[in-house]
Tab-separated table of C-alpha atoms in Angstrom:
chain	number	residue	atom	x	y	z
A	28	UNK	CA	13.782	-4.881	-24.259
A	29	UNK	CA	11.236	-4.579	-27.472
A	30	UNK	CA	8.251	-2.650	-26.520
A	31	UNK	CA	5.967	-4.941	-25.685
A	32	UNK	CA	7.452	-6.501	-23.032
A	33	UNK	CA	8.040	-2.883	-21.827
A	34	UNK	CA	4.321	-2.563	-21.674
A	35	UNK	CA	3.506	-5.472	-20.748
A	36	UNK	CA	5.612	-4.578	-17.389
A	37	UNK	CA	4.106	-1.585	-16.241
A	38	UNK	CA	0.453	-2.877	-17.485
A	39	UNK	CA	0.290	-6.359	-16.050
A	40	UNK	CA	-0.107	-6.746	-12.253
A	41	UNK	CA	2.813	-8.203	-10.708
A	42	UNK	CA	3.339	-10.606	-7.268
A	43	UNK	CA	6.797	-8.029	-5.950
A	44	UNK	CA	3.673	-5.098	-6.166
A	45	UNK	CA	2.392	-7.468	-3.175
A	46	UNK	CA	5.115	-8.092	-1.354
A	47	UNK	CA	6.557	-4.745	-1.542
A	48	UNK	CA	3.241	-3.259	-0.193
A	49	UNK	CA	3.374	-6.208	2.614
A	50	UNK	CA	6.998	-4.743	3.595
A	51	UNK	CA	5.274	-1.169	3.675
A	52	UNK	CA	2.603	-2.227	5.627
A	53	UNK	CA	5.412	-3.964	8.167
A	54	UNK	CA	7.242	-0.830	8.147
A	55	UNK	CA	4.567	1.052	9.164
A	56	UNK	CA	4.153	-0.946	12.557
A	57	UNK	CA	7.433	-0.501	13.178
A	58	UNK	CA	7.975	3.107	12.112
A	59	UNK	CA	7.653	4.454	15.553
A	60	UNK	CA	9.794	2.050	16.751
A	61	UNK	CA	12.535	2.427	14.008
A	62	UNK	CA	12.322	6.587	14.322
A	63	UNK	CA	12.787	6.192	18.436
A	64	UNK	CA	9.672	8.379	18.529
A	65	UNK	CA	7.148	7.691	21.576
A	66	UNK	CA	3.916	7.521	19.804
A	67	UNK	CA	0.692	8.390	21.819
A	68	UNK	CA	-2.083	5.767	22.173
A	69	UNK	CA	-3.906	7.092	19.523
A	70	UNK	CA	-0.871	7.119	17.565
A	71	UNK	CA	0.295	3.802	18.280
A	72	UNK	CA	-3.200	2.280	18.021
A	73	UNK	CA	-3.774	3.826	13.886
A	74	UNK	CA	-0.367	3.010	12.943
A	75	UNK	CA	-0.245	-0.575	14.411
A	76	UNK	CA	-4.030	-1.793	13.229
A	77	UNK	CA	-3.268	0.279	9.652
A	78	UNK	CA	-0.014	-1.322	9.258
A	79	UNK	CA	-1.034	-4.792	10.280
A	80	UNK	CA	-4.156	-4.562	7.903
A	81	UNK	CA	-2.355	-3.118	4.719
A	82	UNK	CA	0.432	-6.123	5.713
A	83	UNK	CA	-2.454	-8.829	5.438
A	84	UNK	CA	-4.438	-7.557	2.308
A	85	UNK	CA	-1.218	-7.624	0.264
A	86	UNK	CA	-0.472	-10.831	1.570
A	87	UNK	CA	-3.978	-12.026	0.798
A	88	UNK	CA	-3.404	-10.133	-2.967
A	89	UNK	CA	-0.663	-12.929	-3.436
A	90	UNK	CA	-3.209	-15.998	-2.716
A	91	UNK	CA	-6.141	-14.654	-4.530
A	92	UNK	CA	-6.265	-11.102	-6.088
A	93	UNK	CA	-9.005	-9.180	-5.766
A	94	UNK	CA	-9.641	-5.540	-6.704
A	95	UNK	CA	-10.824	-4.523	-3.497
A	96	UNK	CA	-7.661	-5.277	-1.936
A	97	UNK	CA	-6.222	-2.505	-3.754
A	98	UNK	CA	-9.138	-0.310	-2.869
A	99	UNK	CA	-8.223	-1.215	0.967
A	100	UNK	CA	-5.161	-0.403	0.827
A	101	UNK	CA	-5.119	2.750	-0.950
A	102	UNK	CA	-7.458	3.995	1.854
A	103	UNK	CA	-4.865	2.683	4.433
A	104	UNK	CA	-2.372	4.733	2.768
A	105	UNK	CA	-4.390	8.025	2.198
A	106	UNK	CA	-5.077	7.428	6.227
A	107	UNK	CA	-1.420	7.287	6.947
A	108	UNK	CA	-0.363	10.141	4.773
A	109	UNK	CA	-3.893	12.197	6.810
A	110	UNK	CA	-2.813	10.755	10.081
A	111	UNK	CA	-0.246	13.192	11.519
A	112	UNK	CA	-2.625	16.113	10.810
A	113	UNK	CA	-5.530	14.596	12.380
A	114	UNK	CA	-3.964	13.415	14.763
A	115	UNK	CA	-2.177	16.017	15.707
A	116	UNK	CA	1.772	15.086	15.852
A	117	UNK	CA	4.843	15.787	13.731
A	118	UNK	CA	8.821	14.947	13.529
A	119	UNK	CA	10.306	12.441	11.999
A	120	UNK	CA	7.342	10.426	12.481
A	121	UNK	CA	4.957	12.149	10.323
A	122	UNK	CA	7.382	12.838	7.541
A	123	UNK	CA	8.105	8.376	7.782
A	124	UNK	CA	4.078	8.467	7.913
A	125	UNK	CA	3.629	10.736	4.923
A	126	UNK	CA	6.503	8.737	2.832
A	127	UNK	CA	5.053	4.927	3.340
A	128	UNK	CA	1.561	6.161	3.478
A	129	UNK	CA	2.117	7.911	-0.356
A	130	UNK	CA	4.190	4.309	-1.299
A	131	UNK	CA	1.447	2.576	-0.309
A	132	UNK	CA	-0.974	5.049	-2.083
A	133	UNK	CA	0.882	5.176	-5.037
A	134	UNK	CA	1.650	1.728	-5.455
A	135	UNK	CA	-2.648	0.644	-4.809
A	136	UNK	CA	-3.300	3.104	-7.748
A	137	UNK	CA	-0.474	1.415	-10.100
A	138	UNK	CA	-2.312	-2.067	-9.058
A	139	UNK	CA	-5.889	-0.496	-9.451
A	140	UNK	CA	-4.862	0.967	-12.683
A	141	UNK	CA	-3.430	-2.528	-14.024
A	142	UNK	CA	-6.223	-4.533	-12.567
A	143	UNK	CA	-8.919	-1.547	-14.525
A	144	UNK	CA	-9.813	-4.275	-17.202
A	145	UNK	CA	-10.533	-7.335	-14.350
A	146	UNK	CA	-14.377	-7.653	-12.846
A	147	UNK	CA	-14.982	-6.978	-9.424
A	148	UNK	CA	-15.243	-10.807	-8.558
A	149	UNK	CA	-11.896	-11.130	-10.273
């Protein structure tokens, strides 16, 4: 692999970014489910509305990208890594929380950072 193409990987936003950060976002609805934790309303309510809306921006990213998409869903996943400590629970759960909520968070900033060239309206 020459160097370019190298570059060219890591530089140029890429449609599995989307869908991995739609299968993050699905995980995240499920996590409480999937850990056999019983999540308080509060909990239940954040991690089902955050998961559902970081699941729908990166599906909308694969119909039309937009740079605020990945501004949305870095938020999301800042919020899910900040949730167990606001809100106050722990376990399993909030280490699941902190993992997908830093993917997410991680993987917005990769997108951000290879979208830094595009227009807002791009």
């Amino acid at each position: 692999m020459n160097t370019s193409v190298k570059r060219r990987w890591i530089t140029e936003h890429r449609g599995w970014e989307d869908f991995c950060s739609a299968g993050l976002g699905l995980l995240i609805v499920l996590s409480p489910i999937l850990v056999g934790t019983e999540a308080n309303t509060a909990v239940a309510i954040s991690t089902g509305l955050v998961g559902v809306l970081i699941t729908m921006v990166a599906l909308l990213e694969v119909m039309s990208l937009q740079r605020w998409e990945e501004a949305v869903e870095l938020v999301c996943g800042l919020w899910i890594v900040a949730a167990p400590f606001v809100l106050d629970y722990g376990g399993a759960l909030r280490t699941v929380h902190i993992v997908l909520g830093g993917a997410v968070a991680a993987l917005a900033l990769l997108e951000l950072w290879q979208d830094r060239k595009r227009t807002l309206t791009d």
